[in-house]
Amino acid sequence: MSGPSTYVPKSALGRWFESRLPVMGLVHSSFIAYPTPRNLNYFWTFGAILSFMLGAQIVTGIVLAMHYTPHTAFAFASVEHIMRDVNWGWFLRYAHANGASMFFVAVYIHMFRGLYYGSYKAPREVLWILGVIIFLLMMATAFMGYVLPWGQMSFWGAKVITSLFSAIPFVGDSITTLLWGGFTVDNPTLNRFFSLHYLLPFMIAGVVVLHVWALHVVGQNNPAGVEIKNVQRDAVPFTPYATIKDSFAVVVFTIVFCWFIFYVPNYLGHSDNYIEANPLVTPSHIVPEWYFLPFYAILRAIPSKLGGVLAMFGSIAILAFLPWLDTSKVRSGAFRPVFKVLFWVFVVVCCGLGYLGAMPAEGGYVIASRILTLLYFLFFLSLPFIGWFETTKPVPATIADAVLAKSGGSVALAGAAHEKP
Amino acid sequence: MLYIATGAAAAVGAAATAWPFISQMNPDAATIAAGAPVEVDLKAIPEGGIMTVKWRGNPIFVRHRTAKEIKEAQDVNLGTLRDPEPDAKRVKKPEWLVVVGVCTHLGCVPLGAPGQRGEYDGWFCPCHGSQFDTSGRIRQGPAPSNLVVPNYVFNGDTRLTVG
């Protein structure tokens, strides 16, 4: 995806095809010859893990849709039908439900990695913003998917989240009516959520293509945060190095995924969702899925309806401005002593908000949510100032220098690197 | 000029074509028809009791208020309320309060069973902690406004039609 390919197929048939549709050359330049920085650590395998999870969700989702009925009278029963009657239905549903959680585990690690190593900085702003868009689409997809089983949490989650839009002045109520297709969350809502839940993953796949395209135009960031200067010294070919490493990481990740599917399939869910939706009774303690908890805590921390909604959406939107909020010339957090501390404080703040989002909104929990919400936004607002006064550590001139400083050995040239085990 | 005219015609056409795709999301005729008024038998509600009836998919609370609850609702200093409304404007007969049982914050159904009515004897929303008084007015918590009073009429002394 980075410029014209020099790939020449070996067979005559391959050359005939390549001159008509150069798709093999595209694959070759993107995933075989593509130079990857030689100092990447395992945090750089989460792109591959995420691609795998998107594929897994689409495959399990398509077969689940063959057995699911999007109607308020049948949805809950059809999910139980999948669990009890459909061949391997229990496996497919548990894989899909836990797959959503694993997808978010991977995306949060991927995002924190990008944050720590400054992967959002020039020239990767568009790459980063495409990632924020994927994250938003993921949230919408996961939310609508959780509504489909039509349990109590499905219904009341849908009610609360769609009611967020009623906070918009003047047109809020018209918007919620439009979203519901009725006077409250009901059958039309379930129908359209099913339609959109099926559509959005393919939109995610489309934006992922743009994300990977943008990545292959600007090149991968790396732990040292310096660009590839000499392809021979600083980089290794994508295949076999990145392909094998990514495959290994996917396998390890799948072991964790399988542990959830086969040993604790309901650990990340909520037991109230095994009670069929009842529009007249709200469960006494409603919580969203774990991956929305930090944002839910921010929503509840603000003692005003519109304010809470704005803070919640703002906490995600601010990510898109990160490339311009961070004024530091040094890209990688490894060479930024002040930023590094703030980064870890930010990680703790996010986890703390996640914990508070699961707690009832009363007493000390509310006060703690307010403090952590303030800290969440202060992290972003402090970035411009830190960039100005922070004394950074010396940055290695090249990726090869960074590797040498760490290992003390000599760097084999990429051409000869194939001989290494 | 020709470009502008062509572009304007195309924009109008695109907007006109988009309209059915947006409009189809609004409530359909069957949904609206299913939202016909419902009738409530008031004799079934003892003093101090609340009956929940379903109208347009939402719960409607019909509350038979006690003398103490009516007094509480009437004695409030309106200046202290977030959404100031005198009790007299929210009821047609003091002993009967009719409100939509949907929290004006994010749409949960507030709790109204005895012992769960919150600090103001009205309703307590379990989702985000809003508290309503015996007139369904917001007193504490994140909800921005009072519980909505739907359209309703009394049919004699013992029946009520909501909607």
CSV table of C-alpha atoms in Angstrom, one decimal, chain A residues 1-418:
chain,number,residue,atom,x,y,z
A,1,MET,CA,0.0,0.0,0.0
A,2,SER,CA,3.0,2.3,-0.1
A,3,GLY,CA,3.7,3.2,-3.7
A,4,PRO,CA,4.1,1.1,-6.8
A,5,SER,CA,5.2,-2.5,-6.1
A,6,THR,CA,8.3,-4.0,-7.5
A,7,TYR,CA,6.8,-7.4,-7.1
A,8,VAL,CA,7.1,-9.7,-10.2
A,9,PRO,CA,5.2,-13.0,-10.1
A,10,LYS,CA,7.2,-16.1,-10.8
A,11,SER,CA,4.7,-17.9,-13.0
A,12,ALA,CA,3.5,-16.8,-16.4
A,13,LEU,CA,-0.1,-17.0,-15.2
A,14,GLY,CA,0.7,-14.8,-12.2
A,15,ARG,CA,2.3,-12.2,-14.5
A,16,TRP,CA,-0.8,-12.4,-16.8
A,17,PHE,CA,-3.1,-11.8,-13.8
A,18,GLU,CA,-0.9,-9.2,-12.1
A,19,SER,CA,-0.9,-7.0,-15.3
A,20,ARG,CA,-4.7,-7.0,-15.1
A,21,LEU,CA,-5.3,-6.8,-11.4
A,22,PRO,CA,-2.2,-6.1,-9.3
A,23,VAL,CA,-3.7,-7.5,-6.1
A,24,MET,CA,-0.8,-9.9,-5.3
A,25,GLY,CA,1.6,-7.1,-5.6
A,26,LEU,CA,-0.5,-5.1,-3.1
A,27,VAL,CA,-0.4,-8.0,-0.7
A,28,HIS,CA,3.3,-8.5,-1.3
A,29,SER,CA,4.2,-4.9,-0.6
A,30,SER,CA,1.8,-4.6,2.4
A,31,PHE,CA,2.3,-7.8,4.2
A,32,ILE,CA,5.5,-9.5,3.0
A,33,ALA,CA,8.1,-7.0,1.9
A,34,TYR,CA,6.7,-4.2,4.1
A,35,PRO,CA,9.5,-2.9,6.3
A,36,THR,CA,8.6,-3.1,10.0
A,37,PRO,CA,10.8,-1.4,12.7
A,38,ARG,CA,13.1,-4.1,14.2
A,39,ASN,CA,12.5,-2.8,17.8
A,40,LEU,CA,8.7,-3.5,18.0
A,41,ASN,CA,7.6,-5.1,21.3
A,42,TYR,CA,4.6,-7.3,21.9
A,43,PHE,CA,2.3,-4.3,22.3
A,44,TRP,CA,2.5,-3.9,18.5
A,45,THR,CA,0.8,-7.3,18.0
A,46,PHE,CA,-2.6,-5.9,19.1
A,47,GLY,CA,-3.4,-4.7,15.6
A,48,ALA,CA,-3.3,-8.2,14.4
A,49,ILE,CA,-5.2,-9.4,17.4
A,50,LEU,CA,-7.9,-6.8,16.7
A,51,SER,CA,-8.2,-7.9,13.1
A,52,PHE,CA,-8.6,-11.5,14.3
A,53,MET,CA,-11.3,-10.5,16.8
A,54,LEU,CA,-13.2,-8.5,14.1
A,55,GLY,CA,-13.1,-11.6,11.9
A,56,ALA,CA,-14.2,-13.8,14.8
A,57,GLN,CA,-17.1,-11.5,15.7
A,58,ILE,CA,-18.3,-11.3,12.1
A,59,VAL,CA,-18.1,-15.1,11.6
A,60,THR,CA,-19.9,-16.0,14.9
A,61,GLY,CA,-22.3,-13.1,14.4
A,62,ILE,CA,-23.4,-14.2,10.9
A,63,VAL,CA,-24.2,-17.8,12.1
A,64,LEU,CA,-26.0,-16.5,15.2
A,65,ALA,CA,-28.2,-14.4,13.0
A,66,MET,CA,-29.3,-17.6,11.2
A,67,HIS,CA,-31.0,-18.7,14.5
A,68,TYR,CA,-32.0,-15.4,16.1
A,69,THR,CA,-35.4,-13.7,15.8
A,70,PRO,CA,-35.5,-9.9,16.2
A,71,HIS,CA,-38.9,-9.5,17.7
A,72,THR,CA,-39.8,-8.6,21.3
A,73,ALA,CA,-42.0,-11.6,21.6
A,74,PHE,CA,-39.4,-14.1,20.4
A,75,ALA,CA,-35.9,-12.6,20.9
A,76,PHE,CA,-35.3,-13.8,24.4
A,77,ALA,CA,-36.6,-17.3,23.6
A,78,SER,CA,-34.6,-17.5,20.4
A,79,VAL,CA,-31.4,-16.8,22.4
A,80,GLU,CA,-32.3,-19.6,24.8
A,81,HIS,CA,-33.1,-21.7,21.7
A,82,ILE,CA,-29.6,-21.0,20.4
A,83,MET,CA,-28.2,-22.0,23.8
A,84,ARG,CA,-30.2,-25.3,24.2
A,85,ASP,CA,-31.3,-26.5,20.8
A,86,VAL,CA,-28.9,-25.3,18.1
A,87,ASN,CA,-25.9,-27.5,17.4
A,88,TRP,CA,-22.9,-25.8,19.1
A,89,GLY,CA,-25.2,-22.8,19.7
A,90,TRP,CA,-23.9,-22.4,23.3
A,91,PHE,CA,-20.3,-22.2,21.9
A,92,LEU,CA,-21.2,-19.7,19.2
A,93,ARG,CA,-23.1,-17.4,21.5
A,94,TYR,CA,-20.5,-17.6,24.3
A,95,ALA,CA,-17.7,-16.9,21.7
A,96,HIS,CA,-19.6,-13.9,20.3
A,97,ALA,CA,-20.5,-12.4,23.7
A,98,ASN,CA,-17.1,-12.9,25.2
A,99,GLY,CA,-15.6,-12.0,21.9
A,100,ALA,CA,-17.0,-8.5,22.3
A,101,SER,CA,-15.2,-8.2,25.7
A,102,MET,CA,-11.9,-9.5,24.3
A,103,PHE,CA,-12.3,-7.1,21.4
A,104,PHE,CA,-12.4,-4.3,23.9
A,105,VAL,CA,-9.6,-5.7,26.0
A,106,ALA,CA,-7.4,-5.6,22.9
A,107,VAL,CA,-8.6,-2.2,21.7
A,108,TYR,CA,-7.9,-0.6,25.1
A,109,ILE,CA,-4.3,-2.1,25.2
A,110,HIS,CA,-3.9,-0.9,21.6
A,111,MET,CA,-5.0,2.6,22.5
A,112,PHE,CA,-2.9,2.9,25.7
A,113,ARG,CA,0.1,1.7,23.7
A,114,GLY,CA,-0.6,4.4,21.1
A,115,LEU,CA,-0.9,6.9,23.9
A,116,TYR,CA,2.3,5.9,25.7
A,117,TYR,CA,4.5,5.8,22.6
A,118,GLY,CA,3.1,9.0,21.0
A,119,SER,CA,1.7,7.1,18.0
A,120,TYR,CA,-0.8,9.9,17.4
A,121,LYS,CA,1.8,12.5,16.6
A,122,ALA,CA,2.7,13.8,13.2
A,123,PRO,CA,2.6,12.3,10.6
A,124,ARG,CA,0.1,9.8,12.2
A,125,GLU,CA,-2.8,12.2,13.1
A,126,VAL,CA,-5.2,10.8,10.4
A,127,LEU,CA,-4.2,7.2,11.4
A,128,TRP,CA,-5.1,8.0,15.0
A,129,ILE,CA,-8.4,9.7,14.2
A,130,LEU,CA,-9.4,6.8,12.1
A,131,GLY,CA,-8.7,4.7,15.2
A,132,VAL,CA,-11.0,6.9,17.3
A,133,ILE,CA,-13.7,6.5,14.6
A,134,ILE,CA,-13.3,2.7,14.8
A,135,PHE,CA,-13.6,2.9,18.6
A,136,LEU,CA,-16.9,4.8,18.3
A,137,LEU,CA,-18.3,2.4,15.8
A,138,MET,CA,-17.2,-0.5,18.1
A,139,MET,CA,-19.0,1.1,21.0
A,140,ALA,CA,-22.2,1.6,18.9
A,141,THR,CA,-22.0,-2.0,17.6
A,142,ALA,CA,-21.4,-3.5,21.1
A,143,PHE,CA,-24.2,-1.4,22.6
A,144,MET,CA,-26.8,-2.5,20.0
A,145,GLY,CA,-25.6,-6.1,20.2
A,146,TYR,CA,-26.2,-6.2,23.9
A,147,VAL,CA,-29.8,-5.1,23.3
A,148,LEU,CA,-30.6,-8.1,21.1
A,149,PRO,CA,-31.1,-10.8,23.7
A,150,TRP,CA,-33.9,-8.7,25.1
A,151,GLY,CA,-33.1,-9.3,28.7
A,152,GLN,CA,-33.7,-6.7,31.5
A,153,MET,CA,-30.2,-5.2,31.1
A,154,SER,CA,-30.7,-5.1,27.3
A,155,PHE,CA,-33.9,-3.2,27.6
A,156,TRP,CA,-32.9,-0.8,30.3
A,157,GLY,CA,-29.4,-0.2,28.8
A,158,ALA,CA,-31.1,0.7,25.6
A,159,LYS,CA,-33.6,3.0,27.4
A,160,VAL,CA,-30.8,4.8,29.3
A,161,ILE,CA,-28.4,5.2,26.4
A,162,THR,CA,-31.1,6.3,23.9
A,163,SER,CA,-32.4,8.7,26.5
A,164,LEU,CA,-29.0,10.4,26.5
A,165,PHE,CA,-30.1,12.1,23.3
A,166,SER,CA,-33.1,13.6,25.0
A,167,ALA,CA,-30.6,15.9,26.8
A,168,ILE,CA,-30.1,17.8,23.6
A,169,PRO,CA,-32.0,21.1,23.9
A,170,PHE,CA,-35.2,21.6,21.8
A,171,VAL,CA,-34.8,18.6,19.5
A,172,GLY,CA,-33.9,16.0,22.1
A,173,ASP,CA,-37.3,14.4,22.4
A,174,SER,CA,-37.9,14.2,18.6
A,175,ILE,CA,-34.5,12.5,18.2
A,176,THR,CA,-35.3,9.8,20.8
A,177,THR,CA,-38.7,9.2,19.2
A,178,LEU,CA,-36.9,8.8,15.9
A,179,LEU,CA,-34.4,6.4,17.4
A,180,TRP,CA,-37.1,4.3,19.1
A,181,GLY,CA,-39.6,4.4,16.3
A,182,GLY,CA,-42.2,4.6,19.0
A,183,PHE,CA,-43.0,6.1,22.4
A,184,THR,CA,-40.4,4.0,24.2
A,185,VAL,CA,-37.9,1.2,23.4
A,186,ASP,CA,-40.1,-1.5,21.8
A,187,ASN,CA,-40.2,-3.8,18.8
A,188,PRO,CA,-39.3,-1.2,16.2
A,189,THR,CA,-36.2,-0.4,18.2
A,190,LEU,CA,-35.2,-4.0,18.5
A,191,ASN,CA,-35.7,-4.5,14.7
A,192,ARG,CA,-33.5,-1.5,13.7
A,193,PHE,CA,-30.8,-2.3,16.3
A,194,PHE,CA,-30.6,-5.8,14.8
A,195,SER,CA,-30.2,-4.3,11.3
A,196,LEU,CA,-27.6,-1.8,12.4
A,197,HIS,CA,-25.7,-4.4,14.5
A,198,TYR,CA,-25.3,-6.5,11.4
A,199,LEU,CA,-24.2,-3.5,9.3
A,200,LEU,CA,-21.8,-1.7,11.6
A,201,PRO,CA,-19.1,-4.5,11.7
A,202,PHE,CA,-18.7,-4.2,8.0
A,203,MET,CA,-18.4,-0.4,8.3
A,204,ILE,CA,-15.7,-1.1,10.9
A,205,ALA,CA,-14.0,-3.4,8.5
A,206,GLY,CA,-14.1,-0.5,5.9
A,207,VAL,CA,-12.5,2.0,8.3
A,208,VAL,CA,-9.9,-0.7,9.3
A,209,VAL,CA,-8.9,-0.8,5.7
A,210,LEU,CA,-8.4,3.0,5.8
A,211,HIS,CA,-6.6,2.6,9.1
A,212,VAL,CA,-4.1,0.0,7.7
A,213,TRP,CA,-3.7,2.0,4.5
A,214,ALA,CA,-2.9,5.2,6.5
A,215,LEU,CA,-0.5,3.1,8.6
A,216,HIS,CA,1.3,1.7,5.6
A,217,VAL,CA,1.7,5.2,4.1
A,218,VAL,CA,3.3,6.8,7.2
A,219,GLY,CA,4.9,3.6,8.6
A,220,GLN,CA,4.7,2.1,12.0
A,221,ASN,CA,5.7,3.9,15.1
A,222,ASN,CA,8.0,2.0,17.5
A,223,PRO,CA,9.1,2.1,21.1
A,224,ALA,CA,12.0,4.5,20.3
A,225,GLY,CA,9.6,6.8,18.5
A,226,VAL,CA,12.1,7.5,15.7
A,227,GLU,CA,11.3,6.9,12.0
A,228,ILE,CA,13.0,4.2,9.9
A,229,LYS,CA,16.0,6.0,8.3
A,230,ASN,CA,17.9,3.1,6.8
A,231,VAL,CA,15.6,0.2,5.8
A,232,GLN,CA,18.6,-2.2,5.9
A,233,ARG,CA,19.6,-1.3,9.4
A,234,ASP,CA,16.4,-0.2,11.1
A,235,ALA,CA,13.8,-2.6,9.7
A,236,VAL,CA,13.0,-6.2,9.0
A,237,PRO,CA,10.6,-7.5,6.4
A,238,PHE,CA,7.0,-8.0,7.5
A,239,THR,CA,7.1,-11.7,6.5
A,240,PRO,CA,8.3,-13.7,8.3
A,241,TYR,CA,9.2,-11.4,11.3
A,242,ALA,CA,5.9,-9.6,12.0
A,243,THR,CA,3.7,-12.4,10.5
A,244,ILE,CA,5.1,-15.0,12.9
A,245,LYS,CA,5.2,-12.7,15.9
A,246,ASP,CA,1.6,-11.6,15.3
A,247,SER,CA,0.4,-15.1,14.8
A,248,PHE,CA,2.1,-16.2,18.1
A,249,ALA,CA,0.4,-13.3,19.9
A,250,VAL,CA,-3.0,-14.2,18.4
A,251,VAL,CA,-2.6,-17.7,19.6
A,252,VAL,CA,-1.7,-16.6,23.1
A,253,PHE,CA,-4.6,-14.2,23.1
A,254,THR,CA,-6.9,-16.9,21.9
A,255,ILE,CA,-5.9,-19.0,24.9
A,256,VAL,CA,-7.2,-16.3,27.2
A,257,PHE,CA,-10.3,-15.9,25.0
A,258,CYS,CA,-11.0,-19.7,25.2
A,259,TRP,CA,-10.6,-19.6,29.0
A,260,PHE,CA,-13.5,-17.2,29.2
A,261,ILE,CA,-15.6,-19.1,26.6
A,262,PHE,CA,-15.1,-22.5,28.2
A,263,TYR,CA,-14.6,-21.8,31.9
A,264,VAL,CA,-16.3,-18.5,32.9
A,265,PRO,CA,-18.6,-17.7,30.0
A,266,ASN,CA,-20.9,-15.5,32.1
A,267,TYR,CA,-18.3,-13.9,34.3
A,268,LEU,CA,-18.3,-10.6,32.3
A,269,GLY,CA,-22.1,-10.6,31.8
A,270,HIS,CA,-24.8,-9.7,34.2
A,271,SER,CA,-27.3,-12.2,35.6
A,272,ASP,CA,-30.2,-9.7,35.2
A,273,ASN,CA,-29.9,-10.2,31.5
A,274,TYR,CA,-31.3,-13.8,31.9
A,275,ILE,CA,-34.6,-12.2,33.0
A,276,GLU,CA,-36.8,-11.2,30.0
A,277,ALA,CA,-37.2,-7.5,29.4
A,278,ASN,CA,-40.0,-5.9,31.4
A,279,PRO,CA,-40.8,-2.3,30.3
A,280,LEU,CA,-42.6,-1.6,33.6
A,281,VAL,CA,-39.9,-2.6,36.1
A,282,THR,CA,-36.3,-1.3,36.1
A,283,PRO,CA,-33.8,-3.5,37.9
A,284,SER,CA,-32.6,-2.0,41.1
A,285,HIS,CA,-29.0,-1.7,40.0
A,286,ILE,CA,-28.4,-1.3,36.3
A,287,VAL,CA,-24.9,-1.2,34.9
A,288,PRO,CA,-23.6,-1.3,31.4
A,289,GLU,CA,-21.1,-3.9,30.1
A,290,TRP,CA,-17.6,-3.5,31.8
A,291,TYR,CA,-16.0,-1.8,28.8
A,292,PHE,CA,-18.4,1.2,29.1
A,293,LEU,CA,-18.1,1.6,32.9
A,294,PRO,CA,-15.5,4.4,32.9
A,295,PHE,CA,-17.7,6.5,30.6
A,296,TYR,CA,-20.8,5.6,32.6
A,297,ALA,CA,-19.0,6.9,35.7
A,298,ILE,CA,-18.2,10.2,34.0
A,299,LEU,CA,-21.9,10.5,33.0
A,300,ARG,CA,-23.1,10.0,36.5
A,301,ALA,CA,-20.4,12.2,38.1
A,302,ILE,CA,-21.9,15.4,36.7
A,303,PRO,CA,-25.0,16.5,38.6
A,304,SER,CA,-26.8,17.8,35.5
A,305,LYS,CA,-28.4,15.8,32.7
A,306,LEU,CA,-27.0,17.8,29.8
A,307,GLY,CA,-23.7,18.3,31.5
A,308,GLY,CA,-23.3,14.6,32.2
A,309,VAL,CA,-24.0,13.7,28.6
A,310,LEU,CA,-21.6,16.3,27.3
A,311,ALA,CA,-18.9,15.1,29.6
A,312,MET,CA,-19.3,11.5,28.6
A,313,PHE,CA,-19.2,12.2,24.8
A,314,GLY,CA,-16.4,14.8,25.4
A,315,SER,CA,-14.3,12.2,27.2
A,316,ILE,CA,-14.2,10.2,23.9
A,317,ALA,CA,-14.1,13.2,21.5
A,318,ILE,CA,-11.1,14.7,23.3
A,319,LEU,CA,-9.1,11.6,22.1
A,320,ALA,CA,-9.4,12.9,18.5
A,321,PHE,CA,-7.6,16.2,19.5
A,322,LEU,CA,-4.7,14.4,21.2
A,323,PRO,CA,-2.3,15.0,18.2
A,324,TRP,CA,-2.7,18.8,18.7
A,325,LEU,CA,-2.9,18.8,22.5
A,326,ASP,CA,0.5,17.1,23.0
A,327,THR,CA,3.1,19.8,22.2
A,328,SER,CA,6.2,17.7,23.0
A,329,LYS,CA,8.8,17.3,20.2
A,330,VAL,CA,9.7,13.9,21.6
A,331,ARG,CA,7.4,11.1,20.4
A,332,SER,CA,7.9,8.1,22.7
A,333,GLY,CA,6.9,8.3,26.4
A,334,ALA,CA,10.0,6.2,27.2
A,335,PHE,CA,12.1,9.4,26.9
A,336,ARG,CA,9.6,11.7,28.7
A,337,PRO,CA,9.9,11.4,32.5
A,338,VAL,CA,7.0,13.7,33.4
A,339,PHE,CA,4.6,12.3,30.7
A,340,LYS,CA,5.5,8.8,31.8
A,341,VAL,CA,4.3,9.4,35.3
A,342,LEU,CA,1.1,11.2,34.1
A,343,PHE,CA,0.4,8.3,31.7
A,344,TRP,CA,0.4,5.8,34.5
A,345,VAL,CA,-1.7,8.1,36.7
A,346,PHE,CA,-4.1,8.3,33.7
A,347,VAL,CA,-4.3,4.5,33.4
A,348,VAL,CA,-5.1,4.3,37.2
A,349,VAL,CA,-7.7,7.0,36.8
A,350,CYS,CA,-9.4,5.1,33.9
A,351,CYS,CA,-9.4,1.9,35.9
A,352,GLY,CA,-10.7,3.8,38.9
A,353,LEU,CA,-13.6,5.2,36.9
A,354,GLY,CA,-14.3,1.7,35.6
A,355,TYR,CA,-14.7,0.5,39.2
A,356,LEU,CA,-16.8,3.5,40.2
A,357,GLY,CA,-19.1,3.0,37.2
A,358,ALA,CA,-20.0,-0.4,38.6
A,359,MET,CA,-20.8,1.0,42.1
A,360,PRO,CA,-24.1,2.6,43.0
A,361,ALA,CA,-24.2,6.4,42.4
A,362,GLU,CA,-24.3,7.5,46.1
A,363,GLY,CA,-22.2,9.0,48.8
A,364,GLY,CA,-18.4,8.6,48.6
A,365,TYR,CA,-18.6,6.9,45.2
A,366,VAL,CA,-20.1,10.1,43.6
A,367,ILE,CA,-17.4,12.3,45.2
A,368,ALA,CA,-14.7,9.9,44.0
A,369,SER,CA,-16.2,9.8,40.5
A,370,ARG,CA,-16.1,13.6,40.4
A,371,ILE,CA,-12.5,13.8,41.4
A,372,LEU,CA,-11.4,11.1,38.9
A,373,THR,CA,-13.5,12.7,36.1
A,374,LEU,CA,-11.7,16.0,36.8
A,375,LEU,CA,-8.3,14.1,36.6
A,376,TYR,CA,-9.3,12.4,33.4
A,377,PHE,CA,-9.8,15.7,31.6
A,378,LEU,CA,-6.8,17.4,33.4
A,379,PHE,CA,-4.6,14.8,31.9
A,380,PHE,CA,-5.5,15.9,28.4
A,381,LEU,CA,-5.4,19.6,29.3
A,382,SER,CA,-2.0,19.3,30.9
A,383,LEU,CA,-0.4,17.9,27.8
A,384,PRO,CA,0.3,21.2,26.0
A,385,PHE,CA,2.0,22.6,29.1
A,386,ILE,CA,4.1,19.5,29.8
A,387,GLY,CA,5.4,19.6,26.3
A,388,TRP,CA,6.8,23.1,27.0
A,389,PHE,CA,8.6,22.6,30.3
A,390,GLU,CA,9.5,18.9,30.3
A,391,THR,CA,13.2,18.0,30.1
A,392,THR,CA,13.3,14.9,28.0
A,393,LYS,CA,15.9,12.2,28.0
A,394,PRO,CA,18.2,11.8,24.9
A,395,VAL,CA,16.5,10.1,22.0
A,396,PRO,CA,18.4,7.5,20.0
A,397,ALA,CA,19.3,8.8,16.5
A,398,THR,CA,18.1,5.6,14.8
A,399,ILE,CA,16.1,2.5,15.6
A,400,ALA,CA,19.3,0.5,15.1
A,401,ASP,CA,21.0,2.6,17.8
A,402,ALA,CA,18.1,2.0,20.2
A,403,VAL,CA,18.4,-1.8,19.7
A,404,LEU,CA,22.2,-1.6,20.1
A,405,ALA,CA,22.0,0.4,23.3
A,406,LYS,CA,19.7,-2.3,24.7
A,407,SER,CA,21.4,-5.4,23.6
A,408,GLY,CA,25.0,-4.2,23.3
A,409,GLY,CA,25.3,-6.5,20.2
A,410,SER,CA,25.7,-5.7,16.6
A,411,VAL,CA,22.8,-5.3,14.2
A,412,ALA,CA,22.6,-7.7,11.4
A,413,LEU,CA,21.5,-6.2,8.2
A,414,ALA,CA,18.0,-7.0,7.1
A,415,GLY,CA,19.2,-8.8,4.0
A,416,ALA,CA,21.3,-11.2,6.2
A,417,ALA,CA,18.7,-11.3,9.0
A,418,HIS,CA,16.9,-14.2,7.4
